[in-house]
Coordinates of C-alpha atoms and ligand atoms in Angstrom, one line a residue:
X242 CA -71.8 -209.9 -77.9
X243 CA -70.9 -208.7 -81.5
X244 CA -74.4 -209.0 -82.7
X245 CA -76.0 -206.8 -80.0
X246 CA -73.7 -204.7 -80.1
X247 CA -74.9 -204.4 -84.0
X248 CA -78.7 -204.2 -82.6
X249 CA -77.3 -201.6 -80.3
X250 CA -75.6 -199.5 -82.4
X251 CA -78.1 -199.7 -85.2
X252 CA -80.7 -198.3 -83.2
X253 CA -82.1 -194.8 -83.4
X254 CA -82.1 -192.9 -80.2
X255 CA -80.5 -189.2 -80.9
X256 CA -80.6 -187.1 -77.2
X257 CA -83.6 -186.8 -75.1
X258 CA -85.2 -189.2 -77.7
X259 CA -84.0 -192.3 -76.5
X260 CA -87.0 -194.3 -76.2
X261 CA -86.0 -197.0 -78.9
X262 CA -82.7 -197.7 -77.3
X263 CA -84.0 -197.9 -74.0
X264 CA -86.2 -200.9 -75.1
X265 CA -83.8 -202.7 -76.4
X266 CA -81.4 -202.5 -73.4
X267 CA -84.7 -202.7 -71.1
X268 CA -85.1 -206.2 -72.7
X269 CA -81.6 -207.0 -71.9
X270 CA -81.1 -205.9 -68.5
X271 CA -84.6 -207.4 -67.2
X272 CA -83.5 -210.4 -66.5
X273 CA -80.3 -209.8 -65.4
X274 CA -81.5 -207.3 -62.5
X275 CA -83.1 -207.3 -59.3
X276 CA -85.4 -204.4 -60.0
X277 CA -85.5 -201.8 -62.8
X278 CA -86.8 -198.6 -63.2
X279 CA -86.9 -195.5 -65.6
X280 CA -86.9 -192.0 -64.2
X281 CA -87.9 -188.7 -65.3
X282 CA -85.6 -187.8 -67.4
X283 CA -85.7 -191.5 -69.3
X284 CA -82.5 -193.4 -67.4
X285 CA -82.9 -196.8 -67.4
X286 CA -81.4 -197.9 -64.1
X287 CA -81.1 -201.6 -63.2
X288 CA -80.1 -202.2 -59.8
X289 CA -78.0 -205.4 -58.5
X290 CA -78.8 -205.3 -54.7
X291 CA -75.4 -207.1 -52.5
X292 CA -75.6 -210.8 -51.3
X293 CA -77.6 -211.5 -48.3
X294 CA -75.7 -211.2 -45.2
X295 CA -73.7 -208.3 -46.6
X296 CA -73.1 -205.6 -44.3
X297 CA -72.6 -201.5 -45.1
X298 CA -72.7 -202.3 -48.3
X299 CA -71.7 -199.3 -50.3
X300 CA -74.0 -198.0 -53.4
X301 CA -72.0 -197.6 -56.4
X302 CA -73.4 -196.6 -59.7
X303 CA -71.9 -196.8 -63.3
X304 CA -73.2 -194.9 -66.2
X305 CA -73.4 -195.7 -69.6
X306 CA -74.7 -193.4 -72.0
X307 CA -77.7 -194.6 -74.4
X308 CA -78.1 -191.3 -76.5
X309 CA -76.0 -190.3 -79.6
X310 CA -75.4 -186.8 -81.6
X311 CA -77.7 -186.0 -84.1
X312 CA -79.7 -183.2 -85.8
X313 CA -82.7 -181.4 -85.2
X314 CA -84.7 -179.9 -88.0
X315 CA -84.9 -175.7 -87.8
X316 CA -87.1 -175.4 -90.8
X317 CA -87.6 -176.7 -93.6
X318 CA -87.3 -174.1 -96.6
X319 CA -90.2 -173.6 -100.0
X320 CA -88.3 -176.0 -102.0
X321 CA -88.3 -178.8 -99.6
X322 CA -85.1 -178.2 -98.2
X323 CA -84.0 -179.2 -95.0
X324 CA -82.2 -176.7 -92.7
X325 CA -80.9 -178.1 -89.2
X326 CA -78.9 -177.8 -86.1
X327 CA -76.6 -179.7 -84.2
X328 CA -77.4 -182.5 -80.9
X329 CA -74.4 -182.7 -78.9
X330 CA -70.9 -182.3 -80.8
X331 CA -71.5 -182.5 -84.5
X332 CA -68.5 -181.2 -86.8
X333 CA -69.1 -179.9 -90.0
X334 CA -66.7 -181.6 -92.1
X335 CA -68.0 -185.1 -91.2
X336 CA -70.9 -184.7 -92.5
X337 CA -71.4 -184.1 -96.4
X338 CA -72.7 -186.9 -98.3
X339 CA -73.6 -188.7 -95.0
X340 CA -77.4 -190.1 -95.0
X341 CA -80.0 -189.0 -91.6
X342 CA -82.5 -190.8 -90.6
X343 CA -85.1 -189.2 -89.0
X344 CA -87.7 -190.9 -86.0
X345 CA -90.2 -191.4 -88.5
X346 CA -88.4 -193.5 -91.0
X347 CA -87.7 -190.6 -93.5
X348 CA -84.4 -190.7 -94.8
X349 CA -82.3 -187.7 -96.2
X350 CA -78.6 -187.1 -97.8
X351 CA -76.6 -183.9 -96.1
X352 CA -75.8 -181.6 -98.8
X353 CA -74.0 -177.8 -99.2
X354 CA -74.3 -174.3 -100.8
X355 CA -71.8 -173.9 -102.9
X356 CA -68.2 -172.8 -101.3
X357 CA -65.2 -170.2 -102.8
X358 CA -63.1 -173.2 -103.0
X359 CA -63.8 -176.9 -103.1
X360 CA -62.4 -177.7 -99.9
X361 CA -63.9 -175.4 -97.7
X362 CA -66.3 -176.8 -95.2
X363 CA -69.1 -174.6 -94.5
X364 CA -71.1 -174.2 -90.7
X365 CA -74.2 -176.2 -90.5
X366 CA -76.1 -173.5 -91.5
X367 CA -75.1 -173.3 -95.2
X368 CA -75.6 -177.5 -95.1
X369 CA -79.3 -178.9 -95.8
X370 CA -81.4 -182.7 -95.9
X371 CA -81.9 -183.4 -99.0
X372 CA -85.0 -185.8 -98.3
X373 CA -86.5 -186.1 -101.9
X374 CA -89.3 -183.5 -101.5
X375 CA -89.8 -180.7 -103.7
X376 CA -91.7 -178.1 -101.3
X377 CA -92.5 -177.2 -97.9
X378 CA -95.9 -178.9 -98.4
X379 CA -94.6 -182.5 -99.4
X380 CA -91.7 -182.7 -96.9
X381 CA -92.0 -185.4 -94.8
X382 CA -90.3 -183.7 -92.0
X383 CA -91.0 -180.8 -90.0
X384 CA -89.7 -178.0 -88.0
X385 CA -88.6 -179.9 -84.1
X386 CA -88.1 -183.3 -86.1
X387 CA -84.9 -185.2 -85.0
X388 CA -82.3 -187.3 -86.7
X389 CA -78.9 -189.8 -86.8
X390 CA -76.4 -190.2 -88.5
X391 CA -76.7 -193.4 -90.6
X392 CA -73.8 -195.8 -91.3
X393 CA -73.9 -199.4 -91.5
X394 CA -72.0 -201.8 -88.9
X395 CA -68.5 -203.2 -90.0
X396 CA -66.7 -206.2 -88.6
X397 CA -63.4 -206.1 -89.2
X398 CA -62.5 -208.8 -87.1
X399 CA -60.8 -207.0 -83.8
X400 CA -61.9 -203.8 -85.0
X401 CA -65.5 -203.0 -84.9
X402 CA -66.8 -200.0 -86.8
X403 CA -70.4 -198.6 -86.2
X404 CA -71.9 -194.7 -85.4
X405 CA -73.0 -194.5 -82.1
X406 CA -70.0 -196.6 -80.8
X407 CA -70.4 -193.3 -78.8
X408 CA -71.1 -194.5 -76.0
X409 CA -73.7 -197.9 -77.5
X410 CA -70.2 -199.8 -76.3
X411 CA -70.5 -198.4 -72.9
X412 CA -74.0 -199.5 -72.9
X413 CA -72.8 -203.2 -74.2
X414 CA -70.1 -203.0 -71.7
X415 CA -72.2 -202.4 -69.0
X416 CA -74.9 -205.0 -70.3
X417 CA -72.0 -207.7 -70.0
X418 CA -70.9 -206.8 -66.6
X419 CA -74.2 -207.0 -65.0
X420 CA -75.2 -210.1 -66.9
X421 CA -71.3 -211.4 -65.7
X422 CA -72.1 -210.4 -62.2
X423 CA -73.4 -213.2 -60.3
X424 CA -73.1 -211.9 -57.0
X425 CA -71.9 -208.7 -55.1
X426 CA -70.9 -207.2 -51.5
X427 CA -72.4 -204.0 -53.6
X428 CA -75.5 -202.0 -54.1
X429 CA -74.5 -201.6 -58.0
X430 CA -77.2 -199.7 -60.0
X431 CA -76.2 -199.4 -63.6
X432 CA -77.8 -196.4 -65.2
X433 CA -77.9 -196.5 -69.0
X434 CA -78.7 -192.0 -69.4
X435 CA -79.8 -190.0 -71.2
X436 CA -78.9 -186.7 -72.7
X437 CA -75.0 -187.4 -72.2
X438 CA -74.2 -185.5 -75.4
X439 CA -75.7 -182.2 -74.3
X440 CA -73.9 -181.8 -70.9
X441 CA -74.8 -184.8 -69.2
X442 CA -78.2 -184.4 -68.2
X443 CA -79.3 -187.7 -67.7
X444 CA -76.5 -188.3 -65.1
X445 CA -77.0 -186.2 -63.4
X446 CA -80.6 -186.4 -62.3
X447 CA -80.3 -189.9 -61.6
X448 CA -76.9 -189.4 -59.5
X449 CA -79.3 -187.0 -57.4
X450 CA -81.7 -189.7 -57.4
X451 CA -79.5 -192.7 -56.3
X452 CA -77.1 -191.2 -53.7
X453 CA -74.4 -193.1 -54.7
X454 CA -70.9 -193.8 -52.3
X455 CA -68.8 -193.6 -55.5
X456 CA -69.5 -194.3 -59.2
X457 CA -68.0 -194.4 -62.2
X458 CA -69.1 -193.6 -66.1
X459 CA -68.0 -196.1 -68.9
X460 CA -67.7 -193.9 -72.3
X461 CA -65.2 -193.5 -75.4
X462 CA -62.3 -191.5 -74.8
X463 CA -59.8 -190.1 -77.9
X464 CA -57.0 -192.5 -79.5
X465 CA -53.1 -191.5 -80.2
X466 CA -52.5 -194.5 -82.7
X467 CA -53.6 -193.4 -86.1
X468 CA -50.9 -190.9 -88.9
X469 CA -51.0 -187.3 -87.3
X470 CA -52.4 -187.8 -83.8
X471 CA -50.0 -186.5 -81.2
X472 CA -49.7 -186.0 -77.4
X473 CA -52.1 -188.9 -76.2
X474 CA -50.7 -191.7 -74.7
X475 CA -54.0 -194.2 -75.4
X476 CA -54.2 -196.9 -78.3
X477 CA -56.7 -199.2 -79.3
X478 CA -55.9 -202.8 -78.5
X479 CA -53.7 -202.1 -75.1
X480 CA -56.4 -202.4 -73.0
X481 CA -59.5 -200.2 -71.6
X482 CA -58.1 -196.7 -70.3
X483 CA -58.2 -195.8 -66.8
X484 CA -59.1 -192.3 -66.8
X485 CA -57.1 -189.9 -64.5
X486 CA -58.4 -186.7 -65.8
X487 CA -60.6 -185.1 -68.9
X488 CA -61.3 -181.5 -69.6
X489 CA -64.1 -181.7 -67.2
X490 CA -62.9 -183.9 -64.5
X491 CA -60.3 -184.8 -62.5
X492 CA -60.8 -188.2 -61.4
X493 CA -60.4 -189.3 -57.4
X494 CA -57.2 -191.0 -57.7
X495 CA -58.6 -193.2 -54.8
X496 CA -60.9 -194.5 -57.2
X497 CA -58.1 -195.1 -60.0
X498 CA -56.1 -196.3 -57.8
X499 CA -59.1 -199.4 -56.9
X500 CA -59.3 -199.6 -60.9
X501 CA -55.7 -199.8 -61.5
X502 CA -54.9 -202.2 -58.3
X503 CA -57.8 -204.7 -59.9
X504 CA -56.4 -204.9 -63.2
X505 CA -52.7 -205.9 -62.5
X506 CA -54.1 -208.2 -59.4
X507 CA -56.4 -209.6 -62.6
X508 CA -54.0 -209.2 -65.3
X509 CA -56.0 -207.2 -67.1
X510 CA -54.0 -205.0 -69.7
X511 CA -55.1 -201.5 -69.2
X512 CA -54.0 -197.8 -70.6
X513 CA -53.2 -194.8 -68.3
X514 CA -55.4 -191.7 -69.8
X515 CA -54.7 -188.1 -69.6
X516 CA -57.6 -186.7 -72.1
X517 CA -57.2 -182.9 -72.6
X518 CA -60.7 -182.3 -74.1
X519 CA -64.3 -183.4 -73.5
X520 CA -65.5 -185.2 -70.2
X521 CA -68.2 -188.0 -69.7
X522 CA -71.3 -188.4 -66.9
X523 CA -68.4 -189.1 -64.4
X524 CA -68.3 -185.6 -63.8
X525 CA -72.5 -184.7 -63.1
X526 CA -72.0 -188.0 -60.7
X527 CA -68.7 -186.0 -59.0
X528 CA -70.7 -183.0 -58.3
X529 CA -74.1 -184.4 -57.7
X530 CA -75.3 -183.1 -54.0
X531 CA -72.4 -183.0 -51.6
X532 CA -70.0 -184.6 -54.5
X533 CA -68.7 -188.4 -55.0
X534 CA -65.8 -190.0 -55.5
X535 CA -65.8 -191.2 -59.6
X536 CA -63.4 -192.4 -62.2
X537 CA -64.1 -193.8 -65.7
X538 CA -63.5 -196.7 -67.6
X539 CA -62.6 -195.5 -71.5
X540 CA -63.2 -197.8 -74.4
X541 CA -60.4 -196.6 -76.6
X542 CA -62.0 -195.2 -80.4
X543 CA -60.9 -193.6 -82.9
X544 CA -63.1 -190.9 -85.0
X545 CA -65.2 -190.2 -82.4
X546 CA -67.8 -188.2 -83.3
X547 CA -68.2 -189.3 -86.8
X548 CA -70.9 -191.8 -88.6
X549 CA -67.7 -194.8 -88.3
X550 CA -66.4 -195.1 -84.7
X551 CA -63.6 -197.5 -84.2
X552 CA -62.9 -199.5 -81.2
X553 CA -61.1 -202.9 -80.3
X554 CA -63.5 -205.7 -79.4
X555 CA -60.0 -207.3 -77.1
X556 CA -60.4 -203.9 -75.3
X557 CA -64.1 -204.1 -75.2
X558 CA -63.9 -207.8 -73.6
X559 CA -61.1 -206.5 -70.5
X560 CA -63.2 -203.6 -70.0
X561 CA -66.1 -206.3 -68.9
X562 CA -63.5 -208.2 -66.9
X563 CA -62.3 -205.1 -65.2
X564 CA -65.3 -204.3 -64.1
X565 CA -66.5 -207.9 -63.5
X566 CA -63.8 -208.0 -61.1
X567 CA -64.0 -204.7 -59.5
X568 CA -67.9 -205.4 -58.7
X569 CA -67.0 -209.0 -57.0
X570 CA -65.0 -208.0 -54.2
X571 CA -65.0 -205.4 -51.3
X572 CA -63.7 -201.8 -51.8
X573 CA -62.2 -199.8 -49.3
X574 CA -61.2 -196.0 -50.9
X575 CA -58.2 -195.3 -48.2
X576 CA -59.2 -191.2 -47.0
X577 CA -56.4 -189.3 -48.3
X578 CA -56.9 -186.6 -46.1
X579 CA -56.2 -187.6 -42.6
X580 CA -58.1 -184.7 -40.1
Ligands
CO1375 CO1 -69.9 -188.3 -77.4
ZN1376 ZN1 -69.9 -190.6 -75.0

């Protein structure tokens, strides 16, 4: 599990470029499935259809997002220079001295104009790739080009470090689950997506598409556990985080309450998660034609959003169980509302 995870994190596949990654889980999820397809907008959805004899089997899908942040190139200046924009939530003081790779191979170091004091951090605008060339002419990049953030994998036993942890561990999560899932009362289609990182495009075409009963995502969420970090109540190690609501969802406490029920039945350790900021594909699947009941699994990680993600491989391995579990047997979301 550790070493795909280092395929899957090591592979290029900024937003709405996801072509590379989507091959690599293609070739994972192939064999696993009972029929795969890709559709417009790139998802990769792999669809586990319920035991025979099953009846009203209800269609649940999970997302995993396959894209990452990133930079695309707004021109490239007479010197050679580099000049670039953001893909999805890029901060500016993560990124001097980081390397970017771009599609085509070309590699680059992130560099600044000079500040009025040395610990300013400047927008992205005053920042530039530094890819070697020394004009316009003999850069091998070009205005529309795309690029990651490079970093190499660490295993630090427990703790696995890697860019793209956002959201390559959902993607390995949801790899293990299906492959875990021998049979189901459920029409599961896991949808790796697309274009999570830019307002969860990719989720929500293919939540159109599928017509799910309920869903759920399976993403990163914040961590409370490192010097400084106040007012969230999640850590890495204690389990994968239930997610009751983020800054773009509340979740359908029906649907944590079947998430939260599973894990003590299966003694799976799990965190309660209140997350102020930032949402996941959960919430395009919520309001996707005449709305669906989702939650979301969160795979505790601390520095989000930078080239060296954090998470806790024990959290990573319940998070597979959870859902393992929650796939197996029957669901019945109690109405809330009585008419
Ligand atoms: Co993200
Ligand atoms: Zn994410």
């Amino acid at each position: 599990m550790k070493q795909l995870l280092k395929t899957l994190t090591d592979t290029f596949s900024p937003s709405g470029y996801e072509d590379e990654i989507r091959k690599v889980i293609l070739k994972e999820v192939k064999p696993l499935a009972d029929e795969v397809r890709v559709d417009a907008l790139g998802n990769l959805i792999a669809r586990k259809k319920p035991a025979k004899g099953t009846k009203d089997a209800k269609k649940i899908m999970i997302a995993a997002h396959m894209d990452e942040i990133g930079v695309m190139v707004t021109h490239v200046d007479g010197n050679g220079f580099v000049r670039f924009t953001n893909i999805g939530g890029v901060y500016p003081r993560n990124l001097p001295g980081g390397h970017v790779r771009f599609a085509n191979g070309v590699s680059g170091v992130i560099g600044l104009e000079p500040t009025t004091s040395a610990t300013d951090v400047p927008p992205l605008n005053k920042m530039f790739i530094d890819v070697g060339a020394d004009s316009k002419k003999n850069c091998p990049v070009k205005t529309g080009d795309v690029g990651s953030f490079e970093r190499t994998f660490i295993d630090l036993g427990d703790k696995l470090v890697a860019k793209s942890m956002d959201d390559r561990i959902g993607c390995l999560v949801a790899i293990e689950a299906l492959r875990a899932l021998k049979s189901t009362p459920h029409d599961v289609y896991f949808v790796f997506t697309t274009q999570e990182e830019v307002g969860t495009r990719g989720a929500e075409t293919s939540a159109y598409g599928i017509d799910p009963d309920l869903g759920f995502s399976i993403d990163v969420t914040g961590w409370g556990d490192t010097p400084g970090q106040k007012d969230f109540d999640v850590a890495l190690g204690k389990g994968p985080a239930i997610k009751i609501r983020d800054g773009g969802m509340l979740a359908d406490p029906r649907v944590v309450q079947w998430m939260v029920r599973t894990a003590e039945k299966a003694k799976v350790p799990y965190q309660r998660e209140v997350l102020l900021g930032g949402t996941t594909d959960a919430r395009a699947m919520q309001l996707v034609r005449g709305g669906v009941p989702v939650g979301c699994i969160s795979i505790p990680c601390r520095y989000v959003h930078t080239p060296s993600e954090m998470v806790d491989y024990n959290d990573v391995k319940n998070a597979v169980k959870l859902i393992g579990v929650m796939l197996s047997n029957p669901v019945n979301l109690q109405l809330i509302v009585t008419l």
